[in-house]
Amino acid sequence: MNYLHTLRILTALTGLSVSLYTAYIYRQKLYNPDYKALCDISETISCSDAIRSRYSKGFGLLDGILDSDSILNIPNFILGIIFFILYSLVTVTEYFTFLLLPAATISVCISIYLFYILNLVMKIHCLLMSQGVKRRRSTRLSSSGYYSKRTKPTQCPTNILSVENFQEMADYVKEKISVKPEVGIICGSGLGTLSDLVKDSIDILYEEVPHMPVSTVEGHEGKFVIGSLGGMDVICMKGRVHHYEGYHSQQLTAPIRLMSRLGVKYLVVTNAAGGVNKSFSPGDLMLIKDHINFLGLAGINPLIGPNLSTFGTGERFLQMVNCYDKEMRETALELAPKHGVSLQQGVYALIGGPSFETPAEIKFLNLIGVDAVGMSTAPEVIVARHCGIRTVAFSLITNMSVHPDSVHDESTSHSAVLALGSEVTGKFSGFITELVSSFKSKGMPLQPEADVFHDTLMESCNNDVMSKTVNNNTELSSTTTPADDNSMQDNH
Ligand SMILES: O=P(O)(O)O[C@@H]1C[C@H](O)[C@@H](CO)O1
């Protein structure tokens, strides 16, 4: 064995070891984001932080062409393992030795390219260079000007649940089902029997599904019912979780991201709510036209945190106009009379709960144009919108929110809410079934109008949050502004 031959074998083994160690770090990071690799030496000499940057798959060359989750967008370490195994085989067997020179040339070019990306583009040094780098926020001034070049945050914010967590949720559910749900349904308080409409169903308890929050409120059974309804494959949530239970808004919207990962394109959300519009009565069904999200206005929004751009629209600054899909609302209005459902329409306000509203709060809600008040729905609709899922939502008016002058109203209690829910839900069966069926003929999910979207700055922080290109999609013939939404004007 001559000197050159030994050197080639040593090079191949070193390359293979580095690639395998990178694969190990990648896996460790997946399950423990705080994992510290041996090559994490300092803030600027780091490999594990960088490991899921966009340059870590396909050397970043396929970014923008392929989705980051595409199986064709192969992680660099896999390419490295394959390359070094082949290189070792050729060296040891001495077959196809003519390939050694081109292979070595390609590997040198790739090394120079990655060296350039790491040191000149990203200005960070990664010991396992083949994995690419993490872009530091401070190296890039966003168009929205959040960080100046001098601001050097030392730590990236993280989400409560990562893209991988949602994937694990979806993988778990996918393994248990044979259908591919396109429609999601959420049953609100007392509305759980809607799930009985789902045929040939299988049940999956929330507690079984990794990362899935479990319902703790009476009347929310806490299981997915997956099967078919109105000729569509559906995933129905028999019960939801709420912010007041103590969950983070990213947790209570986790099932929406799970649905998105399963391929859901349409969502029907239901809730129980107190009637604020004085023309409503308990038992009425209200089609939600819009919402006022008091939690969101106070800074509790499920999209707070690094932007999860791999979901649907992936927009950092999400538009909410038409988030209660106009075409789906029109279909609901058309179908309701046929099924004997007299559909009210109105604005839903989300309050934090679990306490019901004070008389002064109800007076205030009434003054600002709220028709029904509840403790859910808005976060789910925001995340559905972010995922590009078209949504229609209904409030069952279970009680009239206590009149400002009255001292106590017995109908405003959770047990009364549940009782009314189970009493009237049956009346909506035909309506909900035909509504779901109508989605068959609906087109692909609309993207939100996007003329004012800003560049996302968080892409510089973490690969999970890498933003998609700003989408200046103007093809939205059926999106409307409140002003031109004449067919569905306020009814209060
Ligand atoms: O899950 P939803 O919004 O239907 O539940 C409503 C709001 C509270 O959770 C509960 C109050 O009775 O019902």
PDB file of C-alpha atoms in Angstrom, residues 159-319:
ATOM      1  CA  ASN A 159     -41.425  27.873  19.911  1.00  0.00           C
ATOM      2  CA  ILE A 160     -43.192  25.693  22.448  1.00  0.00           C
ATOM      3  CA  LEU A 161     -43.681  23.101  19.706  1.00  0.00           C
ATOM      4  CA  SER A 162     -41.349  22.647  16.758  1.00  0.00           C
ATOM      5  CA  VAL A 163     -41.997  21.569  13.182  1.00  0.00           C
ATOM      6  CA  GLU A 164     -40.601  18.166  14.132  1.00  0.00           C
ATOM      7  CA  ASN A 165     -43.096  17.902  16.994  1.00  0.00           C
ATOM      8  CA  PHE A 166     -45.977  18.518  14.597  1.00  0.00           C
ATOM      9  CA  GLN A 167     -44.518  15.980  12.209  1.00  0.00           C
ATOM     10  CA  GLU A 168     -44.343  13.426  15.032  1.00  0.00           C
ATOM     11  CA  MET A 169     -48.011  14.109  15.812  1.00  0.00           C
ATOM     12  CA  ALA A 170     -48.950  13.621  12.176  1.00  0.00           C
ATOM     13  CA  ASP A 171     -46.789  10.506  11.792  1.00  0.00           C
ATOM     14  CA  TYR A 172     -48.492   8.939  14.797  1.00  0.00           C
ATOM     15  CA  VAL A 173     -51.983   9.639  13.451  1.00  0.00           C
ATOM     16  CA  LYS A 174     -51.099   8.615   9.878  1.00  0.00           C
ATOM     17  CA  GLU A 175     -50.002   5.217  11.092  1.00  0.00           C
ATOM     18  CA  LYS A 176     -53.389   4.583  12.658  1.00  0.00           C
ATOM     19  CA  ILE A 177     -55.622   5.622   9.780  1.00  0.00           C
ATOM     20  CA  SER A 178     -56.227   4.482   6.252  1.00  0.00           C
ATOM     21  CA  VAL A 179     -57.980   7.631   5.025  1.00  0.00           C
ATOM     22  CA  LYS A 180     -56.446  10.966   4.057  1.00  0.00           C
ATOM     23  CA  PRO A 181     -58.610  13.604   5.749  1.00  0.00           C
ATOM     24  CA  GLU A 182     -59.239  16.748   3.773  1.00  0.00           C
ATOM     25  CA  VAL A 183     -61.734  18.261   6.191  1.00  0.00           C
ATOM     26  CA  GLY A 184     -61.272  19.096   9.865  1.00  0.00           C
ATOM     27  CA  ILE A 185     -64.150  19.633  12.274  1.00  0.00           C
ATOM     28  CA  ILE A 186     -63.891  20.995  15.807  1.00  0.00           C
ATOM     29  CA  CYS A 187     -66.772  20.297  18.186  1.00  0.00           C
ATOM     30  CA  GLY A 188     -67.352  22.983  20.776  1.00  0.00           C
ATOM     31  CA  SER A 189     -68.810  22.652  24.276  1.00  0.00           C
ATOM     32  CA  GLY A 190     -71.899  20.486  24.192  1.00  0.00           C
ATOM     33  CA  LEU A 191     -71.480  19.936  20.457  1.00  0.00           C
ATOM     34  CA  GLY A 192     -69.517  16.675  20.751  1.00  0.00           C
ATOM     35  CA  THR A 193     -72.322  14.626  19.239  1.00  0.00           C
ATOM     36  CA  LEU A 194     -71.501  16.158  15.863  1.00  0.00           C
ATOM     37  CA  SER A 195     -68.718  13.578  15.795  1.00  0.00           C
ATOM     38  CA  ASP A 196     -71.402  10.829  15.673  1.00  0.00           C
ATOM     39  CA  LEU A 197     -72.015  11.929  12.087  1.00  0.00           C
ATOM     40  CA  VAL A 198     -68.603  10.573  11.084  1.00  0.00           C
ATOM     41  CA  LYS A 199     -68.993   7.150   9.495  1.00  0.00           C
ATOM     42  CA  ASP A 200     -66.577   4.181   9.466  1.00  0.00           C
ATOM     43  CA  SER A 201     -64.611   6.020  12.075  1.00  0.00           C
ATOM     44  CA  ILE A 202     -61.665   5.215  14.218  1.00  0.00           C
ATOM     45  CA  ASP A 203     -60.999   7.073  17.455  1.00  0.00           C
ATOM     46  CA  ILE A 204     -57.624   8.306  18.638  1.00  0.00           C
ATOM     47  CA  LEU A 205     -57.430   9.697  22.152  1.00  0.00           C
ATOM     48  CA  TYR A 206     -55.594  12.996  22.488  1.00  0.00           C
ATOM     49  CA  GLU A 207     -53.482  11.555  25.271  1.00  0.00           C
ATOM     50  CA  GLU A 208     -52.079   8.932  22.870  1.00  0.00           C
ATOM     51  CA  VAL A 209     -50.798  11.472  20.356  1.00  0.00           C
ATOM     52  CA  PRO A 210     -47.339  12.870  21.071  1.00  0.00           C
ATOM     53  CA  HIS A 211     -47.371  16.588  22.040  1.00  0.00           C
ATOM     54  CA  MET A 212     -51.173  16.761  21.846  1.00  0.00           C
ATOM     55  CA  PRO A 213     -52.711  18.730  24.723  1.00  0.00           C
ATOM     56  CA  VAL A 214     -55.446  16.895  26.579  1.00  0.00           C
ATOM     57  CA  SER A 215     -58.883  18.418  27.260  1.00  0.00           C
ATOM     58  CA  THR A 216     -59.575  19.000  30.925  1.00  0.00           C
ATOM     59  CA  VAL A 217     -63.029  20.558  30.619  1.00  0.00           C
ATOM     60  CA  GLU A 218     -66.279  18.688  31.056  1.00  0.00           C
ATOM     61  CA  GLY A 219     -68.066  18.239  27.743  1.00  0.00           C
ATOM     62  CA  HIS A 220     -64.790  17.962  25.807  1.00  0.00           C
ATOM     63  CA  GLU A 221     -64.129  14.267  25.505  1.00  0.00           C
ATOM     64  CA  GLY A 222     -60.679  14.622  24.056  1.00  0.00           C
ATOM     65  CA  LYS A 223     -60.430  12.365  21.030  1.00  0.00           C
ATOM     66  CA  PHE A 224     -60.059  12.506  17.283  1.00  0.00           C
ATOM     67  CA  VAL A 225     -62.793  10.754  15.323  1.00  0.00           C
ATOM     68  CA  ILE A 226     -61.510  10.014  11.840  1.00  0.00           C
ATOM     69  CA  GLY A 227     -63.649   8.628   9.050  1.00  0.00           C
ATOM     70  CA  SER A 228     -66.002   9.849   6.393  1.00  0.00           C
ATOM     71  CA  LEU A 229     -68.748  12.456   6.283  1.00  0.00           C
ATOM     72  CA  GLY A 230     -70.679  13.743   3.271  1.00  0.00           C
ATOM     73  CA  GLY A 231     -68.384  11.806   0.964  1.00  0.00           C
ATOM     74  CA  MET A 232     -65.275  13.478   2.370  1.00  0.00           C
ATOM     75  CA  ASP A 233     -62.573  12.041   4.607  1.00  0.00           C
ATOM     76  CA  VAL A 234     -62.689  13.997   7.847  1.00  0.00           C
ATOM     77  CA  ILE A 235     -60.849  14.352  11.104  1.00  0.00           C
ATOM     78  CA  CYS A 236     -63.201  15.512  13.818  1.00  0.00           C
ATOM     79  CA  MET A 237     -62.082  16.780  17.208  1.00  0.00           C
ATOM     80  CA  LYS A 238     -64.503  15.692  19.867  1.00  0.00           C
ATOM     81  CA  GLY A 239     -63.479  18.408  22.276  1.00  0.00           C
ATOM     82  CA  ARG A 240     -60.821  21.068  22.230  1.00  0.00           C
ATOM     83  CA  VAL A 241     -58.505  22.722  24.704  1.00  0.00           C
ATOM     84  CA  HIS A 242     -58.668  26.329  25.795  1.00  0.00           C
ATOM     85  CA  HIS A 243     -56.262  28.972  26.925  1.00  0.00           C
ATOM     86  CA  TYR A 244     -57.922  29.177  30.359  1.00  0.00           C
ATOM     87  CA  GLU A 245     -57.056  25.524  31.013  1.00  0.00           C
ATOM     88  CA  GLY A 246     -53.477  26.676  31.283  1.00  0.00           C
ATOM     89  CA  TYR A 247     -52.274  25.756  27.815  1.00  0.00           C
ATOM     90  CA  HIS A 248     -50.038  27.889  25.675  1.00  0.00           C
ATOM     91  CA  SER A 249     -51.783  29.151  22.550  1.00  0.00           C
ATOM     92  CA  GLN A 250     -49.318  27.142  20.446  1.00  0.00           C
ATOM     93  CA  GLN A 251     -50.486  24.014  22.247  1.00  0.00           C
ATOM     94  CA  LEU A 252     -54.174  24.679  21.837  1.00  0.00           C
ATOM     95  CA  THR A 253     -53.693  25.193  18.130  1.00  0.00           C
ATOM     96  CA  ALA A 254     -51.401  22.169  17.733  1.00  0.00           C
ATOM     97  CA  PRO A 255     -54.241  20.030  16.321  1.00  0.00           C
ATOM     98  CA  ILE A 256     -54.649  22.519  13.474  1.00  0.00           C
ATOM     99  CA  ARG A 257     -51.019  22.105  12.499  1.00  0.00           C
ATOM    100  CA  LEU A 258     -51.441  18.362  12.851  1.00  0.00           C
ATOM    101  CA  MET A 259     -54.426  18.586  10.487  1.00  0.00           C
ATOM    102  CA  SER A 260     -52.379  20.646   8.075  1.00  0.00           C
ATOM    103  CA  ARG A 261     -49.674  17.987   8.086  1.00  0.00           C
ATOM    104  CA  LEU A 262     -52.335  15.345   7.382  1.00  0.00           C
ATOM    105  CA  GLY A 263     -53.491  17.275   4.314  1.00  0.00           C
ATOM    106  CA  VAL A 264     -56.605  18.991   5.675  1.00  0.00           C
ATOM    107  CA  LYS A 265     -57.729  21.850   3.421  1.00  0.00           C
ATOM    108  CA  TYR A 266     -61.091  22.835   4.916  1.00  0.00           C
ATOM    109  CA  LEU A 267     -62.069  23.387   8.517  1.00  0.00           C
ATOM    110  CA  VAL A 268     -65.423  23.663  10.257  1.00  0.00           C
ATOM    111  CA  VAL A 269     -65.077  25.188  13.711  1.00  0.00           C
ATOM    112  CA  THR A 270     -67.905  25.203  16.236  1.00  0.00           C
ATOM    113  CA  ASN A 271     -68.225  26.676  19.689  1.00  0.00           C
ATOM    114  CA  ALA A 272     -70.749  27.463  22.361  1.00  0.00           C
ATOM    115  CA  ALA A 273     -71.114  31.172  22.982  1.00  0.00           C
ATOM    116  CA  GLY A 274     -73.107  33.710  24.900  1.00  0.00           C
ATOM    117  CA  GLY A 275     -75.409  35.867  22.816  1.00  0.00           C
ATOM    118  CA  VAL A 276     -74.573  39.550  23.038  1.00  0.00           C
ATOM    119  CA  ASN A 277     -76.766  40.637  20.138  1.00  0.00           C
ATOM    120  CA  LYS A 278     -80.138  41.196  21.775  1.00  0.00           C
ATOM    121  CA  SER A 279     -82.032  39.830  18.781  1.00  0.00           C
ATOM    122  CA  PHE A 280     -80.502  36.369  19.319  1.00  0.00           C
ATOM    123  CA  SER A 281     -82.025  33.594  21.424  1.00  0.00           C
ATOM    124  CA  PRO A 282     -80.519  30.486  23.022  1.00  0.00           C
ATOM    125  CA  GLY A 283     -80.447  27.684  20.470  1.00  0.00           C
ATOM    126  CA  ASP A 284     -79.642  30.004  17.556  1.00  0.00           C
ATOM    127  CA  LEU A 285     -76.731  29.085  15.319  1.00  0.00           C
ATOM    128  CA  MET A 286     -74.541  32.028  14.354  1.00  0.00           C
ATOM    129  CA  LEU A 287     -72.311  31.982  11.291  1.00  0.00           C
ATOM    130  CA  ILE A 288     -69.156  33.798  12.335  1.00  0.00           C
ATOM    131  CA  LYS A 289     -68.332  36.632   9.928  1.00  0.00           C
ATOM    132  CA  ASP A 290     -65.352  37.936  11.824  1.00  0.00           C
ATOM    133  CA  HIS A 291     -63.846  37.982  15.270  1.00  0.00           C
ATOM    134  CA  ILE A 292     -62.432  40.307  17.878  1.00  0.00           C
ATOM    135  CA  ASN A 293     -59.649  38.454  19.603  1.00  0.00           C
ATOM    136  CA  PHE A 294     -59.082  40.055  22.979  1.00  0.00           C
ATOM    137  CA  LEU A 295     -56.264  37.646  23.769  1.00  0.00           C
ATOM    138  CA  GLY A 296     -54.601  38.435  20.456  1.00  0.00           C
ATOM    139  CA  LEU A 297     -54.999  42.158  21.014  1.00  0.00           C
ATOM    140  CA  ALA A 298     -53.306  41.675  24.371  1.00  0.00           C
ATOM    141  CA  GLY A 299     -50.361  39.878  22.790  1.00  0.00           C
ATOM    142  CA  ILE A 300     -51.447  36.266  23.172  1.00  0.00           C
ATOM    143  CA  ASN A 301     -51.361  34.998  19.617  1.00  0.00           C
ATOM    144  CA  PRO A 302     -50.414  31.463  18.565  1.00  0.00           C
ATOM    145  CA  LEU A 303     -48.163  32.853  15.838  1.00  0.00           C
ATOM    146  CA  ILE A 304     -45.929  34.640  18.324  1.00  0.00           C
ATOM    147  CA  GLY A 305     -42.480  33.073  18.186  1.00  0.00           C
ATOM    148  CA  PRO A 306     -40.264  32.061  15.299  1.00  0.00           C
ATOM    149  CA  ASN A 307     -42.372  31.845  12.157  1.00  0.00           C
ATOM    150  CA  LEU A 308     -43.121  28.267  11.119  1.00  0.00           C
ATOM    151  CA  SER A 309     -42.852  28.944   7.439  1.00  0.00           C
ATOM    152  CA  THR A 310     -43.132  25.326   6.354  1.00  0.00           C
ATOM    153  CA  PHE A 311     -46.871  25.475   7.020  1.00  0.00           C
ATOM    154  CA  GLY A 312     -49.169  26.611   4.195  1.00  0.00           C
ATOM    155  CA  THR A 313     -48.893  30.321   3.673  1.00  0.00           C
ATOM    156  CA  GLY A 314     -46.001  30.507   6.105  1.00  0.00           C
ATOM    157  CA  GLU A 315     -46.463  34.252   6.293  1.00  0.00           C
ATOM    158  CA  ARG A 316     -44.882  36.110   9.187  1.00  0.00           C
ATOM    159  CA  PHE A 317     -47.379  38.955   9.023  1.00  0.00           C
ATOM    160  CA  LEU A 318     -50.615  37.197   8.308  1.00  0.00           C
ATOM    161  CA  GLN A 319     -53.598  39.024   6.873  1.00  0.00           C
TER     162      GLN A 319
END
